[in-house]
Coordinates of C-alpha atoms and ligand atoms in Angstrom, one line a residue:
X1 CA 0.0 0.0 0.0
X2 CA 2.9 2.3 0.7
X3 CA 4.2 1.8 -2.7
X4 CA 0.8 2.4 -4.2
X5 CA 0.3 5.6 -2.3
X6 CA 3.8 6.7 -3.1
X7 CA 3.1 6.0 -6.7
X8 CA 0.0 8.0 -6.7
X9 CA 1.7 11.0 -5.2
X10 CA 4.3 10.8 -7.9
X11 CA 1.6 10.4 -10.5
X12 CA 0.0 13.6 -9.4
X13 CA 3.0 15.5 -10.5
X14 CA 3.5 13.7 -13.8
X15 CA 0.0 12.8 -15.0
X16 CA -1.0 14.0 -18.4
X17 CA 2.3 14.4 -19.3
X18 CA 3.8 17.3 -21.0
X19 CA 6.7 18.8 -22.6
X20 CA 5.8 22.4 -22.7
X21 CA 8.8 24.3 -23.6
X22 CA 9.9 27.6 -24.7
X23 CA 12.3 28.0 -27.5
X24 CA 15.8 29.4 -26.9
X25 CA 16.0 33.0 -27.7
X26 CA 18.9 35.5 -27.7
X27 CA 21.3 32.8 -26.4
X28 CA 19.2 32.3 -23.3
X29 CA 16.6 29.7 -22.5
X30 CA 13.7 29.5 -20.2
X31 CA 11.2 26.8 -19.5
X32 CA 7.6 27.4 -18.8
X33 CA 5.0 24.9 -17.7
X34 CA 2.5 27.0 -19.7
X35 CA -0.8 25.3 -19.7
X36 CA -0.1 22.1 -17.9
X37 CA -2.4 22.8 -15.0
X38 CA -5.2 23.8 -17.3
X39 CA -4.9 20.7 -19.3
X40 CA -4.6 18.5 -16.3
X41 CA -7.7 20.1 -14.8
X42 CA -9.6 19.6 -18.0
X43 CA -8.6 15.9 -18.0
X44 CA -9.7 15.4 -14.4
X45 CA -13.1 16.9 -15.4
X46 CA -13.4 14.3 -18.1
X47 CA -12.2 11.5 -16.1
X48 CA -12.2 11.8 -12.3
X49 CA -10.6 8.4 -12.0
X50 CA -7.6 9.5 -14.0
X51 CA -5.1 8.9 -11.2
X52 CA -6.5 5.5 -10.4
X53 CA -6.4 4.5 -14.0
X54 CA -2.8 5.6 -14.3
X55 CA -1.8 3.4 -11.3
X56 CA -3.8 0.5 -12.9
X57 CA -2.1 1.0 -16.2
X58 CA 1.3 0.9 -14.5
X59 CA 0.5 -2.3 -12.8
X60 CA -0.7 -3.8 -16.1
X61 CA 2.5 -2.6 -17.8
X62 CA 4.7 -4.2 -15.1
X63 CA 2.9 -7.5 -15.6
X64 CA 3.5 -7.3 -19.4
X65 CA 7.2 -6.5 -18.9
X66 CA 7.6 -9.5 -16.4
X67 CA 5.8 -11.8 -18.9
X68 CA 8.2 -10.8 -21.7
X69 CA 11.2 -11.4 -19.4
X70 CA 9.7 -14.9 -18.6
X71 CA 8.5 -15.7 -22.1
X72 CA 10.6 -13.7 -24.6
X73 CA 9.1 -15.5 -27.5
X74 CA 5.8 -13.7 -26.8
X75 CA 7.2 -10.3 -27.4
X76 CA 6.6 -9.1 -30.9
X77 CA 9.1 -6.2 -31.2
X78 CA 9.8 -6.1 -34.9
X79 CA 8.2 -4.2 -37.7
X80 CA 5.6 -2.4 -35.6
X81 CA 3.6 0.1 -37.7
X82 CA 1.4 2.8 -36.1
X83 CA -1.1 4.6 -38.3
X84 CA -1.2 8.3 -37.9
X85 CA -3.6 11.1 -38.7
X86 CA -2.5 14.7 -38.4
X87 CA -4.9 17.6 -37.8
X88 CA -3.5 20.9 -39.0
X89 CA -5.4 24.0 -37.9
X90 CA -4.8 27.1 -39.9
X91 CA -6.3 30.4 -41.1
X92 CA -5.5 30.6 -44.8
X93 CA -1.8 30.2 -45.1
X94 CA -1.2 31.1 -41.5
X95 CA -0.3 27.9 -39.7
X96 CA -0.6 25.8 -42.8
X97 CA 2.5 23.6 -43.0
X98 CA 2.8 21.7 -46.2
X99 CA 3.2 18.0 -46.9
X100 CA 7.0 18.4 -47.3
X101 CA 7.3 19.7 -43.8
X102 CA 4.9 17.1 -42.4
X103 CA 7.0 14.3 -44.1
X104 CA 10.2 15.9 -42.8
X105 CA 9.0 15.6 -39.2
X106 CA 7.7 12.1 -39.7
X107 CA 11.1 11.1 -41.1
X108 CA 12.9 12.5 -38.1
X109 CA 10.5 10.5 -35.8
X110 CA 11.1 7.2 -37.7
X111 CA 14.8 7.7 -37.9
X112 CA 15.1 8.4 -34.2
X113 CA 13.2 5.4 -33.1
X114 CA 15.1 3.1 -35.4
X115 CA 18.6 4.4 -34.5
X116 CA 19.0 5.9 -38.0
X117 CA 19.4 9.4 -36.7
X118 CA 22.6 11.3 -37.4
X119 CA 23.5 11.5 -33.7
X120 CA 23.4 7.7 -33.2
X121 CA 27.0 7.3 -34.1
X122 CA 28.3 10.0 -31.8
X123 CA 26.6 8.9 -28.6
X124 CA 28.9 9.1 -25.6
X125 CA 30.7 5.7 -25.5
X126 CA 29.8 5.4 -21.8
X127 CA 26.3 4.5 -23.0
X128 CA 27.2 2.1 -25.8
X129 CA 26.0 -0.8 -23.7
X130 CA 22.6 0.5 -22.9
X131 CA 21.6 2.4 -26.1
X132 CA 18.5 0.8 -27.7
X133 CA 16.3 1.1 -30.8
X134 CA 12.9 0.0 -31.7
X135 CA 11.8 -1.5 -35.0
X136 CA 8.7 0.8 -35.4
X137 CA 7.4 3.1 -38.0
X138 CA 4.8 5.8 -37.9
X139 CA 2.8 5.7 -41.1
X140 CA 0.4 8.4 -42.4
X141 CA -2.9 6.7 -42.9
X142 CA -4.1 6.4 -46.4
X143 CA -7.6 5.3 -45.6
X144 CA -9.9 7.4 -43.3
X145 CA -12.5 6.0 -40.8
X146 CA -15.2 5.9 -43.5
X147 CA -13.0 3.8 -45.8
X148 CA -12.2 6.6 -48.1
X149 CA -8.7 7.6 -49.4
X150 CA -6.8 10.2 -47.4
X151 CA -3.4 11.8 -47.2
X152 CA -3.4 11.2 -43.5
X153 CA -3.4 15.0 -43.0
X154 CA -6.6 16.9 -42.3
X155 CA -6.4 20.6 -42.8
X156 CA -8.9 22.5 -40.7
X157 CA -9.6 26.1 -41.8
X158 CA -10.3 27.4 -38.3
X159 CA -8.8 30.6 -36.9
X160 CA -10.1 29.5 -33.5
X161 CA -8.3 26.2 -33.5
X162 CA -5.8 27.3 -30.9
X163 CA -4.1 25.4 -28.1
X164 CA -6.5 24.9 -25.2
X165 CA -9.2 26.9 -27.0
X166 CA -11.9 25.2 -28.8
X167 CA -12.4 21.5 -28.5
X168 CA -9.9 20.1 -31.0
X169 CA -10.7 16.6 -29.9
X170 CA -14.0 16.9 -31.7
X171 CA -12.0 16.2 -34.9
X172 CA -10.4 13.1 -33.5
X173 CA -10.4 9.9 -35.4
X174 CA -10.9 6.7 -33.5
X175 CA -8.0 6.5 -31.0
X176 CA -8.0 2.7 -31.2
X177 CA -7.2 2.9 -34.9
X178 CA -5.1 6.1 -35.4
X179 CA -2.5 8.0 -33.4
X180 CA -4.0 11.6 -33.6
X181 CA -1.5 14.4 -33.7
X182 CA -3.0 17.9 -33.4
X183 CA -1.3 21.1 -34.7
X184 CA -3.1 24.1 -33.2
X185 CA -3.0 27.3 -35.2
X186 CA -0.3 29.8 -34.7
X187 CA -0.5 33.4 -35.6
X188 CA 2.8 35.0 -36.3
X189 CA 4.5 32.4 -34.1
X190 CA 2.2 33.0 -31.2
X191 CA 2.0 31.4 -28.7
X192 CA 5.7 31.0 -29.2
X193 CA 6.7 29.1 -26.1
X194 CA 4.8 25.9 -26.8
X195 CA 6.5 22.9 -28.4
X196 CA 4.3 19.9 -27.5
X197 CA 2.7 17.6 -25.1
X198 CA 1.4 14.0 -25.2
X199 CA -1.1 11.8 -23.5
X200 CA 0.0 8.6 -21.8
X201 CA -1.8 5.3 -22.7
X202 CA -5.2 5.5 -21.2
X203 CA -8.3 3.4 -21.9
X204 CA -10.6 6.1 -20.6
X205 CA -8.9 8.6 -22.9
X206 CA -9.1 6.3 -25.9
X207 CA -12.7 5.5 -25.1
X208 CA -13.4 9.3 -25.3
X209 CA -11.1 9.8 -28.3
X210 CA -9.1 12.2 -26.1
X211 CA -5.6 11.0 -26.4
X212 CA -2.7 11.7 -28.8
X213 CA -0.2 14.5 -29.1
X214 CA -0.4 18.2 -29.4
X215 CA 2.4 19.8 -31.3
X216 CA 3.6 23.1 -32.5
X217 CA 3.6 23.3 -36.3
X218 CA 6.5 25.8 -36.2
X219 CA 8.7 23.2 -34.6
X220 CA 7.6 20.1 -36.5
X221 CA 10.4 19.0 -38.9
X222 CA 12.0 21.5 -41.2
X223 CA 10.3 23.4 -44.1
X224 CA 7.9 26.1 -45.1
X225 CA 6.3 26.8 -41.7
X226 CA 9.1 25.6 -39.4
X227 CA 11.4 28.0 -37.5
X228 CA 14.0 25.2 -37.0
X229 CA 17.2 25.1 -39.0
X230 CA 17.8 21.9 -40.8
X231 CA 19.7 19.5 -38.4
X232 CA 18.5 21.2 -35.2
X233 CA 17.8 18.4 -32.7
X234 CA 14.9 20.4 -31.4
X235 CA 12.9 18.7 -34.1
X236 CA 13.4 15.4 -32.2
X237 CA 11.0 16.6 -29.5
X238 CA 8.5 14.6 -31.5
X239 CA 10.4 11.5 -30.5
X240 CA 10.3 12.6 -26.9
X241 CA 6.6 13.1 -27.1
X242 CA 6.0 9.7 -28.7
X243 CA 8.1 8.3 -25.8
X244 CA 5.5 9.7 -23.5
X245 CA 2.7 8.3 -25.7
X246 CA 4.4 4.9 -25.1
X247 CA 4.5 5.5 -21.4
X248 CA 8.0 6.8 -20.8
X249 CA 8.6 9.4 -18.1
X250 CA 11.4 12.0 -18.1
X251 CA 14.7 10.6 -17.1
X252 CA 14.8 13.3 -14.4
X253 CA 11.5 12.3 -13.0
X254 CA 11.8 12.2 -9.2
X255 CA 15.3 13.8 -9.4
X256 CA 18.0 11.6 -8.0
X257 CA 15.7 8.9 -6.6
X258 CA 16.6 5.5 -7.8
X259 CA 13.1 4.6 -9.0
X260 CA 12.7 7.9 -10.7
X261 CA 11.4 7.0 -14.2
X262 CA 10.5 3.3 -13.7
X263 CA 13.3 2.4 -16.0
X264 CA 16.3 0.5 -14.6
X265 CA 19.2 1.6 -16.8
X266 CA 18.7 5.3 -17.2
X267 CA 21.1 7.0 -14.9
X268 CA 19.4 9.3 -12.3
X269 CA 19.7 13.0 -13.2
X270 CA 18.3 16.3 -12.3
X271 CA 18.0 16.8 -16.1
X272 CA 15.5 19.5 -16.5
X273 CA 17.0 21.7 -13.8
X274 CA 20.6 21.5 -14.8
X275 CA 22.2 24.0 -17.1
X276 CA 21.8 22.6 -20.6
X277 CA 24.2 23.4 -23.3
X278 CA 24.0 21.4 -26.5
X279 CA 25.6 18.1 -25.9
X280 CA 27.7 19.2 -23.0
X281 CA 25.4 18.4 -20.1
X282 CA 26.7 14.9 -19.5
X283 CA 27.7 16.0 -16.0
X284 CA 27.3 14.2 -12.7
X285 CA 24.2 16.0 -11.3
X286 CA 23.2 12.9 -9.2
X287 CA 26.8 11.7 -8.7
X288 CA 26.7 9.4 -11.7
X289 CA 27.3 10.1 -15.4
X290 CA 24.2 11.9 -16.8
X291 CA 22.7 10.6 -20.0
X292 CA 22.0 14.0 -21.4
X293 CA 21.7 12.6 -24.9
X294 CA 18.6 10.7 -23.9
X295 CA 15.4 11.6 -25.8
X296 CA 13.5 11.8 -22.5
X297 CA 15.8 14.4 -21.0
X298 CA 15.0 18.1 -21.5
X299 CA 18.2 18.7 -23.4
X300 CA 16.3 19.4 -26.6
X301 CA 19.3 20.6 -28.6
X302 CA 21.0 17.2 -28.1
X303 CA 18.8 14.2 -28.7
X304 CA 20.3 10.9 -29.7
X305 CA 19.1 7.8 -27.9
X306 CA 16.7 5.7 -25.9
X307 CA 18.1 3.1 -23.5
X308 CA 17.3 -0.6 -23.7
X309 CA 15.2 -0.3 -20.6
X310 CA 13.2 2.5 -22.2
X311 CA 12.7 0.3 -25.3
X312 CA 11.5 -2.5 -23.1
X313 CA 9.0 -0.2 -21.4
X314 CA 7.7 1.2 -24.7
X315 CA 7.5 -2.2 -26.3
X316 CA 5.4 -3.4 -23.3
X317 CA 3.2 -0.3 -23.7
X318 CA 2.3 -1.4 -27.2
X319 CA 0.5 -4.3 -25.6
X320 CA -1.7 -2.1 -23.4
X321 CA -5.4 -2.1 -24.4
X322 CA -5.2 1.5 -25.6
X323 CA -2.3 0.7 -28.0
X324 CA -2.5 -2.9 -29.0
X325 CA -5.3 -2.4 -31.6
X326 CA -3.3 0.2 -33.5
X327 CA -0.7 -2.0 -34.9
X328 CA -2.8 -5.1 -35.5
X329 CA -2.8 -6.4 -39.0
X330 CA -6.5 -5.7 -39.5
X331 CA -6.0 -2.2 -38.5
X332 CA -3.0 -1.7 -40.8
X333 CA -5.3 -2.8 -43.6
X334 CA -8.2 -0.6 -42.4
X335 CA -6.0 2.5 -42.3
X336 CA -4.1 1.8 -45.5
X337 CA -0.7 1.3 -43.8
X338 CA -0.6 -2.1 -45.5
X339 CA 1.6 -0.7 -48.3
X340 CA 4.1 0.4 -45.7
X341 CA 3.7 -2.9 -44.1
X342 CA 4.3 -4.9 -47.2
X343 CA 7.1 -2.7 -48.4
X344 CA 9.1 -3.9 -45.4
X345 CA 11.0 -7.0 -46.5
X346 CA 11.2 -8.3 -43.0
X347 CA 7.4 -8.6 -43.0
X348 CA 6.9 -9.4 -46.6
X349 CA 9.1 -12.3 -47.4
X350 CA 10.5 -12.5 -50.9
X351 CA 8.3 -15.4 -51.7
X352 CA 7.6 -15.8 -55.4
X353 CA 3.8 -15.8 -55.2
X354 CA 1.9 -15.0 -58.4
X355 CA -1.5 -13.5 -58.1
X356 CA -3.1 -12.7 -61.4
X357 CA -4.7 -11.1 -63.3
X358 CA -4.8 -7.8 -61.6
X359 CA -7.2 -6.1 -62.1
X360 CA -9.3 -9.3 -62.2
X361 CA -12.9 -9.8 -63.3
X362 CA -14.2 -13.3 -62.9
X363 CA -11.4 -15.5 -61.6
X364 CA -8.2 -14.9 -59.7
X365 CA -5.3 -17.3 -60.0
X366 CA -2.7 -17.9 -57.3
X367 CA 0.5 -19.7 -58.0
X368 CA 2.5 -20.8 -55.0
X369 CA 6.2 -21.8 -55.0
X370 CA 5.6 -25.1 -53.1
X371 CA 2.9 -27.1 -51.4
X372 CA 2.3 -26.2 -47.8
X373 CA -0.6 -25.3 -45.6
X374 CA -1.3 -21.7 -46.8
X375 CA -4.0 -19.3 -45.6
X376 CA -5.5 -17.1 -48.3
X377 CA -7.3 -14.0 -46.9
X378 CA -9.1 -11.2 -48.7
X379 CA -10.0 -7.9 -47.0
X380 CA -12.0 -4.9 -48.1
X381 CA -10.6 -1.4 -47.9
X382 CA -11.9 -1.0 -44.3
X383 CA -9.8 -4.0 -43.3
X384 CA -12.8 -6.3 -42.9
X385 CA -12.1 -9.9 -43.6
X386 CA -14.2 -10.9 -46.6
X387 CA -12.9 -14.4 -47.2
X388 CA -10.5 -16.9 -45.8
X389 CA -9.5 -20.4 -47.0
X390 CA -6.8 -22.9 -46.6
X391 CA -4.8 -23.7 -49.7
X392 CA -2.7 -26.9 -49.8
X393 CA -1.8 -27.2 -53.4
X394 CA 0.5 -25.0 -55.6
X395 CA -2.3 -23.7 -57.7
X396 CA -5.4 -22.1 -56.6
X397 CA -8.4 -20.4 -58.4
X398 CA -10.7 -18.0 -56.6
X399 CA -14.1 -17.0 -57.9
X400 CA -14.7 -13.3 -57.9
X401 CA -18.3 -13.2 -59.0
X402 CA -19.7 -12.3 -55.6
X403 CA -17.3 -9.4 -55.2
X404 CA -18.1 -5.8 -56.1
X405 CA -15.8 -3.7 -58.2
X406 CA -13.2 -2.1 -56.1
X407 CA -10.0 -2.4 -54.3
X408 CA -9.2 -5.3 -51.9
X409 CA -6.1 -6.6 -50.1
X410 CA -5.0 -10.1 -50.0
X411 CA -2.6 -11.9 -47.7
X412 CA -1.2 -15.4 -48.4
X413 CA 0.8 -16.9 -45.6
X414 CA 2.0 -19.9 -43.7
X415 CA 4.0 -20.1 -40.5
X416 CA 7.2 -18.9 -42.2
X417 CA 6.2 -16.7 -45.1
X418 CA 3.7 -14.2 -46.1
X419 CA 2.9 -12.2 -49.1
X420 CA 0.3 -9.5 -49.5
X421 CA -0.8 -6.9 -51.9
X422 CA -3.6 -4.9 -53.5
X423 CA -6.1 -6.5 -55.7
X424 CA -8.4 -4.6 -58.0
X425 CA -11.7 -6.2 -59.0
X426 CA -13.2 -4.9 -62.2
X427 CA -16.1 -6.9 -63.7
X428 CA -16.7 -6.3 -67.4
Ligands
ZN501 ZN1 8.3 15.5 -21.8

């Protein structure tokens, strides 16, 4: 009980979960908590059990972590894909970042999580043994909740779509199917001190479609609307926020206390309170070497790594009820991230399967490279399973008469291999 109460006290300080930062200016920097209290208050109004749920989620998470340690084979930690929708609020051109800038921010996010960032090779060697990466990609959805094509970016002409003003959540797409990232409108860079905040995994939040990330479009990636110079690590604050979204706390949470961030291998640090200067804050603020290059520190001009312990915690978070549906195969089909999924050669084996003709009208032919117990599955654009059958021979013919004209996805797989793709049905 002591531990529980202690946890709850701690939770009070960290719940709903922000990085709310001012940008450096004139060589000086300040940090402001800006609207943390307002947002937290709003969340408690929505969900008075928020603190209890947070404790419950932590307990679930610890069980998942323990289970993975006991049964490593149950841990899927490769080729995770998360469908994303971005809501960009603007007034004419004001606040309207373009697709190039959006893609640039997404690229940074994906490179960082996968250890493909420029800074990866210059991490302080003291942390070589604990630096970790995830095999995860954030994919702009190409199918919307109604099953229609989308760019994954929704532009909202809305001069009132400001941070903490107006209910931006009313635009949310199903939180169990999409990670929602909101970019409130900025007029002439105001309010200039906000970078981002994120919501931790929460079933109550997902039930209400009130989770996701809020982000400043002037600090997302590089490009037309960004104030960041190309290469500025400040753009990796997105990685920090997605760390929160996957249940990571700041490395300096709880200061020098041993249990500070619920991760075993991150060295304790006073992080956010020490003087930060590019990559030179690897000091000894808690008597041990500080991992100032960690994404979850507040050293936003020097962001390079997660630790293995943080990766374990984020991987476990993917199995929480509010996250596990996002990266399911059905959902990747439903959100149009299947292309991304199939383009990854780890997921899509180089199996010489022939599926033809495409487009097809009456019959579809499947040639398999060898006899085995194959599953043939056909999905519609919403990701609903339309048909499933076992194939045990090398040749298979599928009758398409009952299928309307349109686009479908197929998956052919056995225990070792799979192959998938789009199928166009076009009756004469
Ligand atoms: Zn943060």
